[in-house]
């Protein structure tokens, strides 16, 4: 879950499994991809 980013049209990249996005299978990886252009401030992620 991200804090501090405006995720315009990328809500699928942020949220609980089965709600906003599909779960990430064990022993696999997932790359979150969204634009941070023109955003300033403090940003952080937690799961």
CHARMM-style PDB file with segment names, atoms N, HN, CA, C and O in Angstrom:
ATOM      1  N   UNK     1       0.837  -1.169   0.000  1.00  0.00      PROA
ATOM      2  CA  UNK     1       0.000   0.000   0.000  1.00  0.00      PROA
ATOM      3  C   UNK     1       0.887   1.238   0.000  1.00  0.00      PROA
ATOM      4  O   UNK     1       1.815   1.343   0.801  1.00  0.00      PROA
ATOM      5  N   UNK     2       0.605   2.153  -0.881  1.00  0.00      PROA
ATOM      6  HN  UNK     2      -0.149   2.067  -1.532  1.00  0.00      PROA
ATOM      7  CA  UNK     2       1.417   3.364  -1.032  1.00  0.00      PROA
ATOM      8  C   UNK     2       0.806   4.546  -0.291  1.00  0.00      PROA
ATOM      9  O   UNK     2      -0.415   4.659  -0.186  1.00  0.00      PROA
ATOM     10  N   UNK     3       1.650   5.414   0.214  1.00  0.00      PROA
ATOM     11  HN  UNK     3       2.642   5.323   0.129  1.00  0.00      PROA
ATOM     12  CA  UNK     3       1.227   6.671   0.834  1.00  0.00      PROA
ATOM     13  C   UNK     3       1.953   7.821   0.156  1.00  0.00      PROA
ATOM     14  O   UNK     3       3.144   7.724  -0.139  1.00  0.00      PROA
ATOM     15  N   UNK     4       1.238   8.908  -0.090  1.00  0.00      PROA
ATOM     16  HN  UNK     4       0.270   8.988   0.150  1.00  0.00      PROA
ATOM     17  CA  UNK     4       1.849  10.119  -0.611  1.00  0.00      PROA
ATOM     18  C   UNK     4       1.821  10.286  -2.111  1.00  0.00      PROA
ATOM     19  O   UNK     4       2.118  11.368  -2.617  1.00  0.00      PROA
ATOM     20  N   UNK     5       1.470   9.235  -2.836  1.00  0.00      PROA
ATOM     21  HN  UNK     5       1.228   8.356  -2.425  1.00  0.00      PROA
ATOM     22  CA  UNK     5       1.404   9.321  -4.296  1.00  0.00      PROA
ATOM     23  C   UNK     5      -0.032   9.569  -4.746  1.00  0.00      PROA
ATOM     24  O   UNK     5      -0.973   9.021  -4.171  1.00  0.00      PROA
ATOM     25  N   UNK     6      -0.195  10.391  -5.770  1.00  0.00      PROA
ATOM     26  HN  UNK     6       0.569  10.836  -6.237  1.00  0.00      PROA
ATOM     27  CA  UNK     6      -1.470  10.480  -6.461  1.00  0.00      PROA
ATOM     28  C   UNK     6      -1.415   9.424  -7.555  1.00  0.00      PROA
ATOM     29  O   UNK     6      -0.638   9.558  -8.500  1.00  0.00      PROA
ATOM     30  N   UNK     7      -2.210   8.395  -7.445  1.00  0.00      PROA
ATOM     31  HN  UNK     7      -2.841   8.286  -6.677  1.00  0.00      PROA
ATOM     32  CA  UNK     7      -2.172   7.288  -8.402  1.00  0.00      PROA
ATOM     33  C   UNK     7      -3.347   7.384  -9.367  1.00  0.00      PROA
ATOM     34  O   UNK     7      -4.264   6.564  -9.327  1.00  0.00      PROA
ATOM     35  N   UNK     8      -3.311   8.385 -10.226  1.00  0.00      PROA
ATOM     36  HN  UNK     8      -2.566   9.051 -10.258  1.00  0.00      PROA
ATOM     37  CA  UNK     8      -4.364   8.602 -11.209  1.00  0.00      PROA
ATOM     38  C   UNK     8      -4.426   7.440 -12.194  1.00  0.00      PROA
ATOM     39  O   UNK     8      -3.440   7.139 -12.866  1.00  0.00      PROA
ATOM     40  N   UNK     9      -5.552   6.805 -12.278  1.00  0.00      PROA
ATOM     41  HN  UNK     9      -6.353   7.050 -11.731  1.00  0.00      PROA
ATOM     42  CA  UNK     9      -5.802   5.666 -13.178  1.00  0.00      PROA
ATOM     43  C   UNK     9      -4.945   4.446 -12.872  1.00  0.00      PROA
ATOM     44  O   UNK     9      -4.791   3.581 -13.734  1.00  0.00      PROA
ATOM     45  N   UNK    10      -4.382   4.350 -11.668  1.00  0.00      PROA
ATOM     46  HN  UNK    10      -4.507   5.053 -10.967  1.00  0.00      PROA
ATOM     47  CA  UNK    10      -3.602   3.161 -11.309  1.00  0.00      PROA
ATOM     48  C   UNK    10      -4.052   2.602  -9.963  1.00  0.00      PROA
ATOM     49  O   UNK    10      -3.232   2.070  -9.214  1.00  0.00      PROA
ATOM     50  N   UNK    11      -5.337   2.713  -9.643  1.00  0.00      PROA
ATOM     51  HN  UNK    11      -6.003   3.145 -10.251  1.00  0.00      PROA
ATOM     52  CA  UNK    11      -5.838   2.169  -8.376  1.00  0.00      PROA
ATOM     53  C   UNK    11      -5.600   0.665  -8.284  1.00  0.00      PROA
ATOM     54  O   UNK    11      -5.505   0.111  -7.189  1.00  0.00      PROA
ATOM     55  N   UNK    12      -5.505   0.013  -9.434  1.00  0.00      PROA
ATOM     56  HN  UNK    12      -5.583   0.464 -10.323  1.00  0.00      PROA
ATOM     57  CA  UNK    12      -5.242  -1.427  -9.435  1.00  0.00      PROA
ATOM     58  C   UNK    12      -3.853  -1.751  -8.911  1.00  0.00      PROA
ATOM     59  O   UNK    12      -3.561  -2.910  -8.617  1.00  0.00      PROA
ATOM     60  N   UNK    13      -3.004  -0.761  -8.790  1.00  0.00      PROA
ATOM     61  HN  UNK    13      -3.241   0.180  -9.029  1.00  0.00      PROA
ATOM     62  CA  UNK    13      -1.641  -0.958  -8.293  1.00  0.00      PROA
ATOM     63  C   UNK    13      -1.546  -0.750  -6.782  1.00  0.00      PROA
ATOM     64  O   UNK    13      -0.451  -0.809  -6.222  1.00  0.00      PROA
ATOM     65  N   UNK    14      -2.669  -0.510  -6.120  1.00  0.00      PROA
ATOM     66  HN  UNK    14      -3.558  -0.463  -6.575  1.00  0.00      PROA
ATOM     67  CA  UNK    14      -2.610  -0.180  -4.701  1.00  0.00      PROA
ATOM     68  C   UNK    14      -3.848  -0.696  -3.987  1.00  0.00      PROA
ATOM     69  O   UNK    14      -4.957  -0.227  -4.242  1.00  0.00      PROA
ATOM     70  N   UNK    15      -3.667  -1.640  -3.113  1.00  0.00      PROA
ATOM     71  HN  UNK    15      -2.766  -2.021  -2.905  1.00  0.00      PROA
ATOM     72  CA  UNK    15      -4.812  -2.102  -2.342  1.00  0.00      PROA
ATOM     73  C   UNK    15      -4.692  -3.557  -1.940  1.00  0.00      PROA
ATOM     74  O   UNK    15      -3.735  -4.237  -2.312  1.00  0.00      PROA
ATOM     75  N   UNK    16      -5.661  -4.032  -1.182  1.00  0.00      PROA
ATOM     76  HN  UNK    16      -6.438  -3.480  -0.879  1.00  0.00      PROA
ATOM     77  CA  UNK    16      -5.615  -5.404  -0.689  1.00  0.00      PROA
ATOM     78  C   UNK    16      -5.932  -6.420  -1.788  1.00  0.00      PROA
ATOM     79  O   UNK    16      -6.654  -6.132  -2.742  1.00  0.00      PROA
ATOM     80  N   UNK    17      -5.376  -7.596  -1.624  1.00  0.00      PROA
ATOM     81  HN  UNK    17      -4.789  -7.831  -0.850  1.00  0.00      PROA
ATOM     82  CA  UNK    17      -5.637  -8.680  -2.577  1.00  0.00      PROA
ATOM     83  C   UNK    17      -7.132  -8.964  -2.656  1.00  0.00      PROA
ATOM     84  O   UNK    17      -7.846  -8.914  -1.654  1.00  0.00      PROA
ATOM     85  N   UNK    18      -7.577  -9.258  -3.843  1.00  0.00      PROA
ATOM     86  HN  UNK    18      -6.997  -9.299  -4.656  1.00  0.00      PROA
ATOM     87  CA  UNK    18      -8.969  -9.572  -4.168  1.00  0.00      PROA
ATOM     88  C   UNK    18      -9.896  -8.356  -4.119  1.00  0.00      PROA
ATOM     89  O   UNK    18     -11.091  -8.490  -4.383  1.00  0.00      PROA
ATOM     90  N   UNK    19      -9.375  -7.176  -3.787  1.00  0.00      PROA
ATOM     91  HN  UNK    19      -8.404  -7.067  -3.572  1.00  0.00      PROA
ATOM     92  CA  UNK    19     -10.196  -5.965  -3.789  1.00  0.00      PROA
ATOM     93  C   UNK    19      -9.751  -5.074  -4.938  1.00  0.00      PROA
ATOM     94  O   UNK    19     -10.501  -4.879  -5.894  1.00  0.00      PROA
ATOM     95  N   UNK    20      -8.540  -4.529  -4.860  1.00  0.00      PROA
ATOM     96  HN  UNK    20      -7.930  -4.686  -4.083  1.00  0.00      PROA
ATOM     97  CA  UNK    20      -8.025  -3.666  -5.930  1.00  0.00      PROA
ATOM     98  C   UNK    20      -7.130  -4.415  -6.901  1.00  0.00      PROA
ATOM     99  O   UNK    20      -6.994  -4.006  -8.054  1.00  0.00      PROA
ATOM    100  N   UNK    21      -6.522  -5.496  -6.459  1.00  0.00      PROA
ATOM    101  HN  UNK    21      -6.633  -5.828  -5.522  1.00  0.00      PROA
ATOM    102  CA  UNK    21      -5.599  -6.225  -7.321  1.00  0.00      PROA
ATOM    103  C   UNK    21      -5.647  -7.703  -6.991  1.00  0.00      PROA
ATOM    104  O   UNK    21      -6.101  -8.093  -5.915  1.00  0.00      PROA
ATOM    105  N   UNK    22      -5.178  -8.520  -7.914  1.00  0.00      PROA
ATOM    106  HN  UNK    22      -4.809  -8.202  -8.788  1.00  0.00      PROA
ATOM    107  CA  UNK    22      -5.071  -9.955  -7.673  1.00  0.00      PROA
ATOM    108  C   UNK    22      -3.929 -10.210  -6.708  1.00  0.00      PROA
ATOM    109  O   UNK    22      -2.972  -9.436  -6.680  1.00  0.00      PROA
ATOM    110  N   UNK    23      -3.997 -11.268  -5.917  1.00  0.00      PROA
ATOM    111  HN  UNK    23      -4.774 -11.898  -5.939  1.00  0.00      PROA
ATOM    112  CA  UNK    23      -2.895 -11.563  -5.002  1.00  0.00      PROA
ATOM    113  C   UNK    23      -1.628 -11.940  -5.771  1.00  0.00      PROA
ATOM    114  O   UNK    23      -1.691 -12.433  -6.897  1.00  0.00      PROA
ATOM    115  N   UNK    24      -0.498 -11.702  -5.148  1.00  0.00      PROA
ATOM    116  HN  UNK    24      -0.447 -11.302  -4.232  1.00  0.00      PROA
ATOM    117  CA  UNK    24       0.795 -12.077  -5.725  1.00  0.00      PROA
ATOM    118  C   UNK    24       1.144 -13.446  -5.156  1.00  0.00      PROA
ATOM    119  O   UNK    24       1.228 -13.615  -3.940  1.00  0.00      PROA
ATOM    120  N   UNK    25       1.345 -14.412  -6.025  1.00  0.00      PROA
ATOM    121  HN  UNK    25       1.277 -14.276  -7.014  1.00  0.00      PROA
ATOM    122  CA  UNK    25       1.595 -15.788  -5.600  1.00  0.00      PROA
ATOM    123  C   UNK    25       2.905 -15.902  -4.829  1.00  0.00      PROA
ATOM    124  O   UNK    25       3.844 -15.150  -5.089  1.00  0.00      PROA
ATOM    125  N   UNK    26       2.975 -16.836  -3.883  1.00  0.00      PROA
ATOM    126  HN  UNK    26       2.212 -17.447  -3.672  1.00  0.00      PROA
ATOM    127  CA  UNK    26       4.220 -17.060  -3.144  1.00  0.00      PROA
ATOM    128  C   UNK    26       5.377 -17.369  -4.097  1.00  0.00      PROA
ATOM    129  O   UNK    26       5.189 -17.999  -5.137  1.00  0.00      PROA
ATOM    130  N   UNK    27       6.557 -16.922  -3.730  1.00  0.00      PROA
ATOM    131  HN  UNK    27       6.710 -16.410  -2.884  1.00  0.00      PROA
ATOM    132  CA  UNK    27       7.793 -17.166  -4.478  1.00  0.00      PROA
ATOM    133  C   UNK    27       7.781 -16.553  -5.875  1.00  0.00      PROA
ATOM    134  O   UNK    27       8.480 -17.032  -6.768  1.00  0.00      PROA
ATOM    135  N   UNK    28       6.993 -15.495  -6.070  1.00  0.00      PROA
ATOM    136  HN  UNK    28       6.426 -15.105  -5.345  1.00  0.00      PROA
ATOM    137  CA  UNK    28       6.980 -14.775  -7.337  1.00  0.00      PROA
ATOM    138  C   UNK    28       7.230 -13.297  -7.055  1.00  0.00      PROA
ATOM    139  O   UNK    28       7.272 -12.877  -5.898  1.00  0.00      PROA
ATOM    140  N   UNK    29       7.393 -12.528  -8.097  1.00  0.00      PROA
ATOM    141  HN  UNK    29       7.359 -12.870  -9.036  1.00  0.00      PROA
ATOM    142  CA  UNK    29       7.608 -11.089  -7.935  1.00  0.00      PROA
ATOM    143  C   UNK    29       6.576 -10.328  -8.757  1.00  0.00      PROA
ATOM    144  O   UNK    29       5.941 -10.875  -9.658  1.00  0.00      PROA
ATOM    145  N   UNK    30       6.429  -9.061  -8.422  1.00  0.00      PROA
ATOM    146  HN  UNK    30       6.945  -8.616  -7.690  1.00  0.00      PROA
ATOM    147  CA  UNK    30       5.522  -8.181  -9.145  1.00  0.00      PROA
ATOM    148  C   UNK    30       6.148  -6.800  -9.154  1.00  0.00      PROA
ATOM    149  O   UNK    30       6.602  -6.319  -8.116  1.00  0.00      PROA
ATOM    150  N   UNK    31       6.176  -6.163 -10.298  1.00  0.00      PROA
ATOM    151  HN  UNK    31       5.807  -6.554 -11.141  1.00  0.00      PROA
ATOM    152  CA  UNK    31       6.740  -4.816 -10.406  1.00  0.00      PROA
ATOM    153  C   UNK    31       5.593  -3.818 -10.484  1.00  0.00      PROA
ATOM    154  O   UNK    31       4.773  -3.861 -11.401  1.00  0.00      PROA
ATOM    155  N   UNK    32       5.551  -2.923  -9.508  1.00  0.00      PROA
ATOM    156  HN  UNK    32       6.217  -2.888  -8.763  1.00  0.00      PROA
ATOM    157  CA  UNK    32       4.555  -1.855  -9.523  1.00  0.00      PROA
ATOM    158  C   UNK    32       5.046  -0.775 -10.472  1.00  0.00      PROA
ATOM    159  O   UNK    32       6.184  -0.319 -10.363  1.00  0.00      PROA
ATOM    160  N   UNK    33       4.197  -0.367 -11.397  1.00  0.00      PROA
ATOM    161  HN  UNK    33       3.272  -0.737 -11.486  1.00  0.00      PROA
ATOM    162  CA  UNK    33       4.593   0.612 -12.399  1.00  0.00      PROA
ATOM    163  C   UNK    33       3.552   1.721 -12.484  1.00  0.00      PROA
ATOM    164  O   UNK    33       2.424   1.504 -12.927  1.00  0.00      PROA
ATOM    165  N   UNK    34       3.954   2.920 -12.049  1.00  0.00      PROA
ATOM    166  HN  UNK    34       4.871   3.097 -11.689  1.00  0.00      PROA
ATOM    167  CA  UNK    34       3.078   4.078 -12.162  1.00  0.00      PROA
ATOM    168  C   UNK    34       3.940   5.323 -12.188  1.00  0.00      PROA
ATOM    169  O   UNK    34       5.078   5.312 -11.719  1.00  0.00      PROA
ATOM    170  N   UNK    35       3.400   6.387 -12.732  1.00  0.00      PROA
ATOM    171  HN  UNK    35       2.476   6.396 -13.113  1.00  0.00      PROA
ATOM    172  CA  UNK    35       4.157   7.623 -12.906  1.00  0.00      PROA
ATOM    173  C   UNK    35       4.199   8.436 -11.618  1.00  0.00      PROA
ATOM    174  O   UNK    35       3.202   8.550 -10.904  1.00  0.00      PROA
ATOM    175  N   UNK    36       5.361   8.991 -11.337  1.00  0.00      PROA
ATOM    176  HN  UNK    36       6.170   8.898 -11.917  1.00  0.00      PROA
ATOM    177  CA  UNK    36       5.509   9.906 -10.199  1.00  0.00      PROA
ATOM    178  C   UNK    36       5.877  11.300 -10.694  1.00  0.00      PROA
ATOM    179  O   UNK    36       6.351  12.134  -9.923  1.00  0.00      PROA
ATOM    180  N   UNK    37       5.659  11.547 -11.974  1.00  0.00      PROA
ATOM    181  HN  UNK    37       5.274  10.869 -12.601  1.00  0.00      PROA
ATOM    182  CA  UNK    37       6.011  12.836 -12.574  1.00  0.00      PROA
ATOM    183  C   UNK    37       5.282  13.978 -11.872  1.00  0.00      PROA
ATOM    184  O   UNK    37       4.095  13.883 -11.557  1.00  0.00      PROA
ATOM    185  N   UNK    38       6.012  15.045 -11.640  1.00  0.00      PROA
ATOM    186  HN  UNK    38       6.975  15.122 -11.896  1.00  0.00      PROA
ATOM    187  CA  UNK    38       5.473  16.263 -11.034  1.00  0.00      PROA
ATOM    188  C   UNK    38       4.934  16.070  -9.621  1.00  0.00      PROA
ATOM    189  O   UNK    38       4.103  16.857  -9.166  1.00  0.00      PROA
ATOM    190  N   UNK    39       5.397  15.033  -8.921  1.00  0.00      PROA
ATOM    191  HN  UNK    39       6.072  14.394  -9.291  1.00  0.00      PROA
ATOM    192  CA  UNK    39       4.986  14.835  -7.538  1.00  0.00      PROA
ATOM    193  C   UNK    39       6.181  15.062  -6.624  1.00  0.00      PROA
ATOM    194  O   UNK    39       7.277  14.559  -6.876  1.00  0.00      PROA
ATOM    195  N   UNK    40       5.961  15.811  -5.580  1.00  0.00      PROA
ATOM    196  HN  UNK    40       5.071  16.219  -5.375  1.00  0.00      PROA
ATOM    197  CA  UNK    40       7.013  16.054  -4.599  1.00  0.00      PROA
ATOM    198  C   UNK    40       6.481  15.725  -3.220  1.00  0.00      PROA
ATOM    199  O   UNK    40       5.271  15.709  -2.994  1.00  0.00      PROA
ATOM    200  N   UNK    41       7.392  15.464  -2.305  1.00  0.00      PROA
ATOM    201  HN  UNK    41       8.375  15.477  -2.488  1.00  0.00      PROA
ATOM    202  CA  UNK    41       6.982  15.196  -0.931  1.00  0.00      PROA
ATOM    203  C   UNK    41       7.572  13.907  -0.422  1.00  0.00      PROA
ATOM    204  O   UNK    41       8.565  13.410  -0.952  1.00  0.00      PROA
ATOM    205  N   UNK    42       6.960  13.371   0.603  1.00  0.00      PROA
ATOM    206  HN  UNK    42       6.153  13.775   1.034  1.00  0.00      PROA
ATOM    207  CA  UNK    42       7.404  12.133   1.230  1.00  0.00      PROA
ATOM    208  C   UNK    42       6.470  11.011   0.802  1.00  0.00      PROA
ATOM    209  O   UNK    42       5.250  11.146   0.890  1.00  0.00      PROA
ATOM    210  N   UNK    43       7.042   9.908   0.340  1.00  0.00      PROA
ATOM    211  HN  UNK    43       8.033   9.799   0.269  1.00  0.00      PROA
ATOM    212  CA  UNK    43       6.266   8.770  -0.117  1.00  0.00      PROA
ATOM    213  C   UNK    43       6.767   7.521   0.601  1.00  0.00      PROA
ATOM    214  O   UNK    43       7.959   7.411   0.888  1.00  0.00      PROA
ATOM    215  N   UNK    44       5.873   6.584   0.894  1.00  0.00      PROA
ATOM    216  HN  UNK    44       4.905   6.673   0.661  1.00  0.00      PROA
ATOM    217  CA  UNK    44       6.317   5.327   1.469  1.00  0.00      PROA
ATOM    218  C   UNK    44       5.340   4.216   1.143  1.00  0.00      PROA
ATOM    219  O   UNK    44       4.191   4.462   0.775  1.00  0.00      PROA
ATOM    220  N   UNK    45       5.819   2.983   1.285  1.00  0.00      PROA
ATOM    221  HN  UNK    45       6.752   2.783   1.584  1.00  0.00      PROA
ATOM    222  CA  UNK    45       5.050   1.777   0.979  1.00  0.00      PROA
ATOM    223  C   UNK    45       5.048   0.873   2.199  1.00  0.00      PROA
ATOM    224  O   UNK    45       6.039   0.788   2.924  1.00  0.00      PROA
ATOM    225  N   UNK    46       3.941   0.207   2.416  1.00  0.00      PROA
ATOM    226  HN  UNK    46       3.135   0.276   1.827  1.00  0.00      PROA
ATOM    227  CA  UNK    46       3.901  -0.858   3.420  1.00  0.00      PROA
ATOM    228  C   UNK    46       2.935  -1.922   2.933  1.00  0.00      PROA
ATOM    229  O   UNK    46       2.050  -1.654   2.121  1.00  0.00      PROA
ATOM    230  N   UNK    47       3.117  -3.126   3.439  1.00  0.00      PROA
ATOM    231  HN  UNK    47       3.837  -3.343   4.099  1.00  0.00      PROA
ATOM    232  CA  UNK    47       2.219  -4.216   3.026  1.00  0.00      PROA
ATOM    233  C   UNK    47       1.463  -4.752   4.212  1.00  0.00      PROA
ATOM    234  OT1 UNK    47       0.658  -5.672   4.067  1.00  0.00      PROA
TER     235      UNK     47
END
